[in-house]
Amino acid sequence: MTVYTPSSPLIVKRVIAAPADVIFDAWTDADSFATWMTAGPVTRAEATTDPRVGGEFTVMVHTPSESLPHRGTYLVIDRPRRLSFTWFSPNTDDKETTVTVDFTEVANGTEVAVTHEGLPSRRAWDAHSGGWVACLEALDRLAVARSLSSRG
C-alpha cells in the first residue's frame, strides 16, 4: 500500500486465488458488487450497474446508523484486464475521484490492484484505504467461492 501524500494515489493490492474474469465480473454485476462492497461497519449494500463506457453505477451502503450513497461512471471496461470509473461518496466530500482496477494473472490466481486518485484529504485517504482493504477481503471470499463452485 502507498503512503499518504496530498498528490499521490492510494494503491491497494491483493492476490485472489481465482481467474481474472470471475473477479472482473464481480465488479460489474450489481448483485455481486453489493455482496462484497461491505467494509467496516457496513451491514448490507444495494447496487445498480450499467457496465459500459459512459454507463453509471450506484452503491448504497447501510451501517447501523446511516446509509451512504456511492456513485460513478465507467470510463474504461477492458474485461478481464482493467476497469476504471469515477467515484463519488460522502468520504470524498462528494467530489469526483477516479478508481482504476487492474487484474493481472499470477501463478496463484489474480493480482487485483486498486488505484484511487484524487482523494481530497487525509481523512478521505484513510477512509478509503481501510475500505478498499476490507472490500478486497470480501471480494476474495466471494471470488474464491465462485471459482471453486464453477469447477465442481
XYZ file of C-alpha atoms in Angstrom:
152
model
C 0.000 0.000 0.000
C 1.194 3.511 -0.715
C 1.837 6.189 1.894
C -0.346 9.288 2.017
C 0.826 12.494 0.393
C -1.621 15.121 -0.901
C -0.986 14.325 -4.575
C -0.215 10.603 -4.633
C -2.803 7.960 -5.475
C -3.895 5.336 -2.965
C -2.889 1.869 -4.185
C -4.219 -1.319 -2.585
C -3.288 -4.774 -3.942
C -4.396 -8.301 -3.170
C -3.793 -11.668 -4.849
C -7.016 -13.664 -5.124
C -6.991 -17.370 -5.956
C -9.499 -17.089 -8.792
C -9.401 -16.330 -12.528
C -9.371 -12.686 -13.636
C -12.706 -12.954 -15.478
C -14.509 -14.179 -12.332
C -13.079 -11.305 -10.285
C -13.698 -8.714 -13.008
C -17.339 -9.781 -13.326
C -17.820 -9.363 -9.567
C -17.099 -5.633 -10.092
C -19.656 -5.176 -12.880
C -22.523 -7.452 -11.791
C -24.818 -5.493 -9.440
C -25.647 -8.398 -7.101
C -22.003 -9.400 -6.780
C -20.884 -5.787 -6.291
C -23.388 -5.354 -3.460
C -22.263 -8.638 -1.880
C -18.610 -7.668 -1.407
C -18.908 -3.871 -1.102
C -19.291 -4.253 2.658
C -16.350 -2.737 4.502
C -16.133 -1.935 8.194
C -19.482 -1.413 9.879
C -21.497 -1.935 6.672
C -24.341 -4.376 7.308
C -25.610 -4.557 3.721
C -25.360 -2.844 0.363
C -27.540 -2.372 -2.697
C -26.085 -1.747 -6.150
C -27.039 -0.966 -9.721
C -24.621 -1.237 -12.622
C -24.651 -0.352 -16.314
C -21.229 -1.769 -17.284
C -20.422 0.106 -20.467
C -18.232 3.131 -21.059
C -20.403 6.078 -20.010
C -22.723 3.804 -18.014
C -23.294 4.537 -14.345
C -23.304 2.564 -11.130
C -24.617 3.217 -7.653
C -23.916 1.533 -4.343
C -25.896 2.375 -1.235
C -24.124 1.008 1.820
C -26.003 0.698 5.081
C -24.464 0.839 8.552
C -26.359 0.546 11.819
C -26.576 4.350 11.985
C -26.749 5.628 8.382
C -26.973 4.938 4.662
C -24.132 6.201 2.463
C -24.526 6.680 -1.297
C -21.643 5.962 -3.688
C -21.853 6.512 -7.433
C -19.769 6.779 -10.545
C -19.446 6.470 -14.291
C -17.483 3.788 -16.118
C -14.501 5.211 -18.018
C -12.685 2.042 -19.197
C -14.002 -1.513 -19.457
C -11.346 -3.906 -20.733
C -12.539 -7.306 -19.490
C -10.738 -9.003 -17.767
C -7.702 -6.704 -17.546
C -8.786 -3.210 -16.471
C -11.765 -1.327 -15.126
C -11.780 2.409 -14.465
C -14.551 4.647 -13.172
C -15.298 7.891 -11.410
C -16.116 7.599 -7.699
C -18.210 9.990 -5.629
C -19.023 9.282 -1.982
C -19.545 11.076 1.320
C -15.916 10.186 2.119
C -14.712 12.099 -0.973
C -16.800 15.072 0.156
C -18.891 14.107 -2.910
C -16.023 15.290 -5.126
C -15.082 13.331 -8.229
C -12.225 10.880 -7.792
C -11.044 8.142 -10.133
C -10.608 4.435 -9.397
C -8.693 2.118 -11.733
C -8.625 -1.610 -11.088
C -6.023 -3.764 -12.828
C -6.373 -7.555 -12.935
C -3.084 -9.376 -13.568
C -2.904 -13.157 -13.755
C -0.167 -14.530 -11.497
C 0.904 -18.071 -10.630
C -1.547 -18.489 -7.755
C -4.516 -16.509 -9.117
C -5.046 -12.871 -9.995
C -3.467 -9.773 -8.532
C -6.115 -7.090 -8.099
C -4.622 -3.588 -7.870
C -6.968 -0.749 -6.928
C -5.574 2.727 -7.660
C -7.708 5.554 -6.237
C -6.723 9.033 -7.444
C -7.873 12.489 -6.446
C -8.773 11.844 -2.825
C -9.294 15.343 -1.405
C -7.886 14.934 2.123
C -6.067 12.726 4.605
C -9.456 11.797 6.078
C -10.667 10.628 2.650
C -7.418 8.698 2.103
C -7.695 6.917 5.449
C -11.381 6.074 4.961
C -10.776 4.618 1.503
C -7.560 2.851 2.451
C -9.310 0.803 5.118
C -12.394 0.468 2.960
C -10.615 -0.923 -0.087
C -8.619 -3.391 2.026
C -11.800 -4.699 3.671
C -13.698 -4.792 0.367
C -10.913 -6.759 -1.341
C -11.000 -9.262 1.531
C -14.748 -9.716 0.948
C -14.189 -9.889 -2.835
C -11.574 -12.576 -2.226
C -14.084 -14.724 -0.309
C -16.758 -14.274 -2.989
C -14.470 -14.879 -5.990
C -12.799 -17.947 -4.497
C -16.183 -19.471 -3.628
C -17.472 -18.808 -7.175
C -14.296 -20.150 -8.748
C -14.483 -23.342 -6.688
C -18.196 -23.859 -7.412
C -17.656 -23.447 -11.162
C -15.020 -26.216 -11.115
C -17.244 -28.691 -9.324
